[in-house]
CSV table of C-alpha atoms in Angstrom, one decimal:
chain,number,residue,atom,x,y,z
A,1,GLY,CA,47.8,27.1,-26.3
A,2,SER,CA,46.3,30.3,-27.6
A,3,GLY,CA,46.9,32.3,-24.3
A,4,LYS,CA,43.5,32.2,-22.8
A,5,THR,CA,44.7,31.1,-19.0
A,6,TYR,CA,47.9,33.4,-19.5
A,7,THR,CA,45.5,36.4,-20.3
A,8,MET,CA,43.1,35.9,-17.5
A,9,PHE,CA,45.7,34.8,-14.8
A,10,THR,CA,49.5,35.3,-15.3
A,11,SER,CA,52.4,34.1,-17.3
A,12,ASP,CA,53.3,31.9,-14.5
A,13,HIS,CA,51.4,28.9,-13.0
A,14,SER,CA,50.7,30.9,-9.5
A,15,VAL,CA,50.3,34.5,-9.1
A,16,LYS,CA,52.8,36.2,-7.4
A,17,CYS,CA,52.6,39.3,-5.1
A,18,ASP,CA,54.9,41.7,-3.5
A,19,GLU,CA,53.3,44.2,-1.6
A,20,ASP,CA,55.6,47.2,-2.6
A,21,ASP,CA,54.8,46.4,-6.3
A,22,LEU,CA,51.1,46.4,-6.4
A,23,PHE,CA,50.8,49.9,-7.8
A,24,ASP,CA,53.0,51.7,-10.1
A,25,ALA,CA,54.1,55.5,-9.8
A,26,SER,CA,50.7,56.4,-11.8
A,27,GLY,CA,48.6,54.4,-9.4
A,28,LYS,CA,47.8,51.7,-11.8
A,29,SER,CA,47.5,48.2,-10.8
A,30,GLY,CA,50.4,46.3,-11.5
A,31,ILE,CA,52.8,43.5,-11.4
A,32,ALA,CA,53.6,43.0,-15.3
A,33,SER,CA,53.1,39.7,-15.3
A,34,TRP,CA,49.5,39.4,-13.6
A,35,GLY,CA,46.6,38.9,-16.1
A,36,ILE,CA,43.2,40.5,-16.2
A,37,ILE,CA,41.8,39.1,-13.0
A,38,PRO,CA,44.3,40.2,-10.6
A,39,ARG,CA,44.2,43.6,-12.1
A,40,VAL,CA,40.7,43.8,-11.9
A,41,CYS,CA,40.7,42.8,-8.4
A,42,ALA,CA,43.4,45.5,-7.7
A,43,GLU,CA,41.5,48.3,-9.3
A,44,ILE,CA,38.1,47.6,-7.4
A,45,PHE,CA,40.2,47.4,-4.3
A,46,GLN,CA,41.7,51.1,-5.0
A,47,ALA,CA,38.0,52.0,-5.7
A,48,ILE,CA,36.9,50.7,-2.3
A,49,ASP,CA,39.7,52.4,-0.6
A,50,PHE,CA,38.9,55.6,-1.9
A,51,ARG,CA,35.2,55.5,-0.9
A,52,LYS,CA,36.5,54.8,2.5
A,53,GLU,CA,38.9,57.6,2.6
A,54,ASN,CA,36.3,60.0,1.5
A,55,VAL,CA,33.7,59.9,4.6
A,56,ALA,CA,31.3,62.4,2.8
A,57,MET,CA,30.4,60.4,0.2
A,58,GLY,CA,28.8,58.3,2.5
A,59,ILE,CA,29.1,54.9,0.8
A,60,GLY,CA,30.4,51.6,2.1
A,61,ALA,CA,31.7,48.8,0.2
A,62,SER,CA,32.5,45.1,0.6
A,63,LEU,CA,33.7,42.2,-1.9
A,64,SER,CA,33.5,38.7,-2.0
A,65,LEU,CA,34.7,36.1,-4.4
A,66,SER,CA,33.4,32.6,-5.7
A,67,TYR,CA,35.9,30.6,-7.8
A,68,ILE,CA,34.3,27.3,-9.7
A,69,GLU,CA,35.5,24.8,-12.3
A,70,ILE,CA,32.8,23.6,-14.6
A,71,TYR,CA,33.5,19.8,-15.8
A,72,GLY,CA,30.6,18.4,-17.8
A,73,ASN,CA,27.6,18.7,-15.3
A,74,GLU,CA,29.6,19.0,-12.3
A,75,VAL,CA,30.2,22.3,-10.7
A,76,ILE,CA,33.3,22.0,-8.4
A,77,ASP,CA,34.5,24.8,-5.7
A,78,LEU,CA,38.0,25.3,-6.0
A,79,LEU,CA,38.2,27.3,-2.8
A,80,ARG,CA,36.6,24.2,-0.9
A,81,ASN,CA,39.2,21.4,-1.5
A,82,GLY,CA,37.2,20.6,-4.9
A,83,SER,CA,34.1,19.8,-3.6
A,84,ALA,CA,30.9,19.6,-5.5
A,85,CYS,CA,28.7,22.5,-5.4
A,86,GLY,CA,25.1,22.3,-3.9
A,87,HIS,CA,23.5,18.8,-2.9
A,88,SER,CA,22.8,17.8,-6.7
A,89,ARG,CA,23.7,18.6,-9.9
A,90,VAL,CA,20.4,20.6,-10.8
A,91,ALA,CA,20.8,22.7,-7.6
A,92,ALA,CA,24.4,23.7,-8.3
A,93,SER,CA,24.1,26.5,-10.3
A,94,ARG,CA,21.6,28.1,-8.2
A,95,TYR,CA,24.0,27.4,-5.1
A,96,VAL,CA,26.5,29.3,-6.6
A,97,LEU,CA,24.6,32.1,-8.1
A,98,GLU,CA,23.0,32.4,-4.5
A,99,GLY,CA,26.2,33.0,-3.0
A,100,SER,CA,26.6,29.7,-0.9
A,101,ALA,CA,30.3,29.4,-2.5
A,102,GLU,CA,31.4,32.8,-1.7
A,103,VAL,CA,34.3,33.9,0.4
A,104,ALA,CA,34.8,37.4,1.8
A,105,ILE,CA,37.9,39.5,0.6
A,106,GLU,CA,39.2,42.6,2.2
A,107,SER,CA,42.9,42.9,0.1
A,108,ILE,CA,44.4,41.9,-3.1
A,109,GLU,CA,46.9,39.9,-1.0
A,110,ASP,CA,43.6,37.6,-0.2
A,111,VAL,CA,42.7,37.4,-4.0
A,112,LEU,CA,45.9,36.3,-4.9
A,113,GLN,CA,46.2,33.5,-2.1
A,114,LEU,CA,43.0,32.0,-3.3
A,115,LEU,CA,43.9,32.1,-7.0
A,116,ASN,CA,46.8,30.1,-5.7
A,117,VAL,CA,44.5,27.9,-3.8
A,118,GLY,CA,42.2,27.2,-6.8
A,119,GLU,CA,45.2,26.8,-9.3
A,120,LYS,CA,46.4,23.3,-7.5
A,121,LEU,CA,42.9,22.0,-7.9
A,122,LYS,CA,42.2,22.7,-11.6
A,123,ARG,CA,41.9,20.1,-14.1
A,124,LYS,CA,45.2,20.6,-16.4
A,125,GLY,CA,46.6,17.8,-18.7
A,126,ALA,CA,49.0,17.7,-21.9
A,127,THR,CA,47.7,17.0,-25.2
A,128,ALA,CA,49.8,17.2,-28.4
A,129,MET,CA,49.0,21.0,-28.9
A,130,ASN,CA,49.4,22.5,-25.4
A,131,GLN,CA,51.6,21.0,-22.8
A,132,ARG,CA,49.1,22.6,-19.9
A,133,SER,CA,45.8,22.8,-21.6
A,134,SER,CA,43.0,23.6,-19.2
A,135,ARG,CA,40.7,20.4,-19.2
A,136,ALA,CA,37.7,22.3,-17.8
A,137,HIS,CA,36.0,25.7,-17.7
A,138,THR,CA,36.7,28.0,-14.9
A,139,VAL,CA,34.5,30.9,-13.7
A,140,LEU,CA,35.2,33.7,-11.2
A,141,ILE,CA,32.6,35.9,-9.9
A,142,LEU,CA,33.1,39.0,-8.2
A,143,LYS,CA,30.4,40.2,-6.2
A,144,LEU,CA,30.6,44.0,-4.9
A,145,THR,CA,28.0,45.3,-2.5
A,146,GLN,CA,27.7,49.2,-2.0
A,147,ASN,CA,25.2,50.6,0.6
A,148,SER,CA,24.5,54.4,1.2
A,149,ARG,CA,24.8,55.4,5.1
A,150,LYS,CA,22.4,58.2,4.6
A,151,THR,CA,19.5,56.4,2.8
A,152,GLY,CA,20.3,52.9,3.8
A,153,ASP,CA,19.8,51.7,0.3
A,154,LYS,CA,22.1,48.8,-1.0
A,155,MET,CA,23.2,48.0,-4.7
A,156,THR,CA,24.8,44.7,-5.8
A,157,SER,CA,26.9,44.0,-8.8
A,158,ARG,CA,28.6,41.0,-10.3
A,159,MET,CA,31.1,40.5,-12.1
A,160,PHE,CA,31.8,37.3,-14.1
A,161,LEU,CA,35.5,36.3,-15.2
A,162,ALA,CA,35.5,33.0,-17.3
A,163,ASP,CA,38.3,31.1,-18.8
A,164,LEU,CA,37.2,28.8,-21.2
A,165,GLY,CA,38.8,25.3,-21.6
A,166,GLY,CA,40.8,24.7,-24.9
A,167,SER,CA,38.7,23.9,-27.9
A,168,GLU,CA,41.1,21.0,-29.8
A,169,LYS,CA,40.1,19.0,-32.3
A,170,LEU,CA,40.2,15.3,-31.2
A,171,LYS,CA,42.4,14.4,-33.9
A,172,LYS,CA,44.8,16.9,-33.6
A,173,SER,CA,45.4,16.6,-29.9
A,174,GLN,CA,46.0,13.1,-30.5
A,175,ILE,CA,43.3,11.8,-28.2
A,176,LEU,CA,41.3,9.5,-30.4
A,177,HIS,CA,44.8,8.3,-31.6
A,178,ASP,CA,45.9,7.4,-28.0
A,179,GLN,CA,42.8,5.6,-27.4
A,180,SER,CA,42.7,3.6,-30.5
A,181,ASN,CA,46.4,2.6,-29.7
A,182,PHE,CA,45.6,1.2,-26.4
A,183,ILE,CA,42.6,-0.7,-27.9
A,184,VAL,CA,44.8,-2.4,-30.3
A,185,GLU,CA,47.2,-3.1,-27.4
A,186,LYS,CA,44.7,-4.7,-25.3
A,187,ILE,CA,43.7,-7.0,-28.4
A,188,ILE,CA,47.4,-8.0,-29.1
A,189,HIS,CA,48.6,-8.6,-25.5
A,190,ASP,CA,46.9,-9.8,-22.6
A,191,GLY,CA,45.8,-6.4,-21.5
A,192,ASN,CA,46.0,-7.2,-17.7
A,193,ALA,CA,49.0,-5.2,-16.8
A,194,PRO,CA,48.6,-2.4,-14.2
A,195,GLN,CA,50.5,0.1,-16.7
A,196,GLN,CA,48.2,-0.4,-19.8
A,197,SER,CA,45.0,0.1,-17.6
A,198,SER,CA,46.3,3.0,-16.1
A,199,GLN,CA,47.1,4.5,-19.5
A,200,ARG,CA,44.1,3.5,-21.0
A,201,GLU,CA,42.1,5.1,-18.1
A,202,ASN,CA,44.1,8.2,-18.6
A,203,SER,CA,43.3,8.3,-22.3
A,204,LYS,CA,39.5,7.6,-21.5
A,205,ASN,CA,39.6,10.5,-19.2
A,206,GLN,CA,41.1,12.8,-21.7
A,207,LEU,CA,38.6,11.9,-24.2
A,208,GLN,CA,35.8,12.7,-21.6
A,209,GLU,CA,37.3,16.1,-20.8
A,210,ALA,CA,37.4,17.1,-24.6
A,211,VAL,CA,33.8,15.9,-25.1
A,212,TYR,CA,32.8,18.1,-22.1
A,213,ILE,CA,35.0,21.0,-23.2
A,214,ASN,CA,33.6,21.1,-26.6
A,215,LEU,CA,29.9,20.7,-25.6
A,216,GLY,CA,30.0,23.6,-23.4
A,217,LEU,CA,31.4,25.7,-26.0
A,218,LEU,CA,28.7,24.6,-28.3
A,219,ALA,CA,26.2,25.6,-26.1
A,220,LEU,CA,27.7,29.1,-25.7
A,221,LYS,CA,28.0,29.5,-29.3
A,222,ASN,CA,24.2,28.6,-29.7
A,223,CYS,CA,23.6,31.0,-26.8
A,224,ALA,CA,25.5,33.8,-28.8
A,225,GLU,CA,23.7,32.9,-31.8
A,226,ALA,CA,20.3,33.5,-30.4
A,227,LEU,CA,21.1,36.6,-28.6
A,228,LYS,CA,22.6,37.8,-31.7
A,229,TYR,CA,19.5,37.1,-33.8
A,230,LYS,CA,17.3,38.4,-30.6
A,231,ARG,CA,15.4,34.9,-30.3
A,232,ARG,CA,12.8,34.6,-28.0
A,233,HIS,CA,14.5,31.5,-26.4
A,234,VAL,CA,18.3,31.6,-25.4
A,235,PRO,CA,19.2,28.0,-24.5
A,236,TYR,CA,21.1,28.8,-21.2
A,237,ALA,CA,19.8,25.6,-19.8
A,238,ASP,CA,22.0,23.6,-22.4
A,239,SER,CA,24.9,23.6,-20.2
A,240,LYS,CA,26.1,24.4,-16.9
A,241,LEU,CA,28.7,27.0,-18.4
A,242,THR,CA,26.0,28.9,-19.8
A,243,MET,CA,23.7,28.7,-17.1
A,244,MET,CA,26.4,30.5,-14.9
A,245,LEU,CA,27.2,32.8,-17.5
A,246,SER,CA,23.7,33.7,-18.3
A,247,GLU,CA,23.3,36.9,-16.1
A,248,GLY,CA,26.9,38.2,-17.6
A,249,MET,CA,25.4,37.4,-21.3
A,250,GLY,CA,21.9,38.7,-21.2
A,251,GLY,CA,19.7,40.9,-19.3
A,252,ASN,CA,21.0,43.7,-17.8
A,253,SER,CA,24.8,43.8,-18.2
A,254,ARG,CA,27.6,44.4,-20.2
A,255,THR,CA,29.6,41.6,-22.0
A,256,THR,CA,33.5,41.8,-23.1
A,257,VAL,CA,35.0,38.6,-25.1
A,258,LEU,CA,38.3,38.3,-25.7
A,259,ILE,CA,39.4,36.0,-28.2
A,260,CYS,CA,43.2,34.1,-28.2
A,261,GLY,CA,44.4,32.9,-31.4
A,262,SER,CA,47.6,30.9,-31.9
A,263,GLN,CA,49.9,31.9,-34.5
A,264,GLU,CA,51.1,28.3,-35.3
A,265,ALA,CA,50.3,27.3,-38.9
A,266,ASP,CA,49.2,23.9,-37.5
A,267,GLN,CA,46.6,25.5,-35.7
A,268,THR,CA,45.0,27.9,-38.3
A,269,ALA,CA,41.8,25.9,-38.3
A,270,GLU,CA,41.3,26.5,-34.8
A,271,THR,CA,41.9,30.2,-34.8
A,272,ILE,CA,39.9,30.7,-37.7
A,273,ASP,CA,36.9,29.2,-35.8
A,274,ALA,CA,37.5,31.3,-32.6
A,275,LEU,CA,37.7,34.5,-34.6
A,276,LYS,CA,34.5,33.6,-36.2
A,277,PHE,CA,33.1,33.2,-32.9
A,278,GLY,CA,34.4,36.6,-31.8
A,279,GLN,CA,32.8,37.9,-35.0
A,280,SER,CA,29.4,36.6,-33.9
A,281,CYS,CA,29.7,38.1,-30.5
A,282,GLY,CA,30.4,41.5,-32.1
A,283,LYS,CA,27.1,41.6,-33.5
A,284,ILE,CA,25.1,41.1,-30.3
A,285,SER,CA,23.5,44.3,-29.5
A,286,LYS,CA,21.5,45.1,-26.4
A,287,THR,CA,20.8,47.9,-24.4
A,288,SER,CA,22.0,47.9,-20.6
A,289,THR,CA,20.7,50.5,-18.2
A,290,SER,CA,22.7,51.4,-15.0
A,291,SER,CA,21.2,49.4,-12.1
A,292,ASN,CA,22.1,52.2,-9.9
A,293,ILE,CA,19.4,54.3,-10.9
A,294,LYS,CA,17.4,53.8,-7.9
A,295,MET,CA,20.3,54.5,-5.7
A,296,LEU,CA,21.2,57.7,-7.2
A,297,CYS,CA,17.5,58.9,-7.1
A,298,SER,CA,17.2,57.9,-3.4
A,299,LEU,CA,20.4,60.3,-2.9
A,300,VAL,CA,19.1,63.1,-4.8
A,301,LYS,CA,16.1,62.9,-2.7
A,302,SER,CA,18.1,62.9,0.3
A,303,ILE,CA,20.1,65.9,-0.7
A,304,GLU,CA,16.6,67.7,-1.4
A,305,LYS,CA,15.2,67.1,1.9
A,306,GLU,CA,18.6,68.6,3.7
A,307,ILE,CA,18.1,71.5,1.5
A,308,SER,CA,14.4,71.7,2.5
A,309,ASP,CA,15.2,71.4,6.0
A,310,CYS,CA,17.7,74.1,6.0
A,311,GLU,CA,15.6,76.5,4.1
A,312,GLU,CA,13.0,75.9,7.1
A,313,GLU,CA,15.4,76.5,9.6
A,314,ILE,CA,16.4,79.7,8.0
A,315,GLU,CA,12.9,80.9,7.9
A,316,LYS,CA,12.5,80.2,11.7
A,317,HIS,CA,15.2,82.3,12.5
A,318,GLU,CA,14.6,84.9,10.0
A,319,ARG,CA,13.0,88.3,11.1
A,320,TRP,CA,12.4,91.5,9.6
A,321,GLU,CA,13.4,95.0,11.0
A,322,MET,CA,12.2,98.8,10.5
A,323,LYS,CA,15.1,101.1,10.6
A,324,GLU,CA,14.7,104.9,10.0
A,325,THR,CA,17.7,107.1,8.8
A,326,THR,CA,17.9,110.8,8.7
A,327,ARG,CA,20.3,112.4,6.6
A,328,ILE,CA,21.3,116.0,6.3
A,329,ASP,CA,22.1,117.5,2.9
A,330,PRO,CA,24.8,120.1,3.5
A,331,ARG,CA,24.1,121.9,0.2
A,332,ALA,CA,20.7,122.4,1.5
A,333,GLU,CA,20.4,124.7,4.6
A,334,GLY,CA,18.3,122.9,7.4
A,335,GLU,CA,17.0,120.4,5.2
A,336,ALA,CA,16.9,117.0,6.3
A,337,ARG,CA,15.9,113.8,4.2
A,338,THR,CA,14.4,110.7,5.9
A,339,GLU,CA,14.8,107.1,4.6
A,340,THR,CA,13.2,104.1,5.9
A,341,TRP,CA,14.9,100.5,5.1
A,342,ASN,CA,13.2,97.3,5.8
A,343,THR,CA,15.7,94.5,6.5
């Protein structure tokens, strides 16, 4: 593989956590083997702790997490024993985006535990190009809720972290080759042997997984093209993957795309395709405005009101006094000078 899952999660198949090593001497998150997702979560919790310690800021914050896998038109909840999200395929996206799949988290240890739970339920399979290839798309959604204790205003932010399935050509990954071999075996032999039936079923599933992955990636590419050329219609509805990522790709959001390429010579074509997709994403330009402007304006108004109240209080206790002072100039005999001060 090119290292997509390695980049997002870890070098190992499970994310390890040692409480003594959560942060290094500089305060940055960090066990060396951690990928982007655990590091992001560690930094967010560090920011939340800072707000809690600085009571004067008057900001409370909470974090929740959704962890799903997209396989074709199915959206699977990796934190609830792999159950399907929503009552139907149509409602699955709304079920997740409305927060029904969220789990509250209070520490980085909670995150690592949930990541390991989801890891055991992911679809993985060996192909000719990757012994542990992700056979579906994975999306982790972080929801940060902040509220001002002074004004009561609330701001909600979401971060979508996606680990896409491997885009492997069917011929190179030998899925079609294996499928054709089993068909030939069925013609030559009886084909009723349990082992042959099981192998043929596995090959069929692999072919279906590859088709689902490529359809999702094609839909993602089409959406990127539409955003690049600023078309009025962006086909998010073509795939469950793009429907889930629609808020992160368009609208008032900021998007980062990481392209992973293999250095193997026999995977040159796949690497070039990935780089072309990254180049296309790099040409997308959009203007995003901070969604916390309203909250900041409310805080400014609150401070202005406090200043106004203080000024009124000062005026209530403020008073004017007349003082008369007589000074005698020793150089002028018998002459006195009277000065009046208003205070």
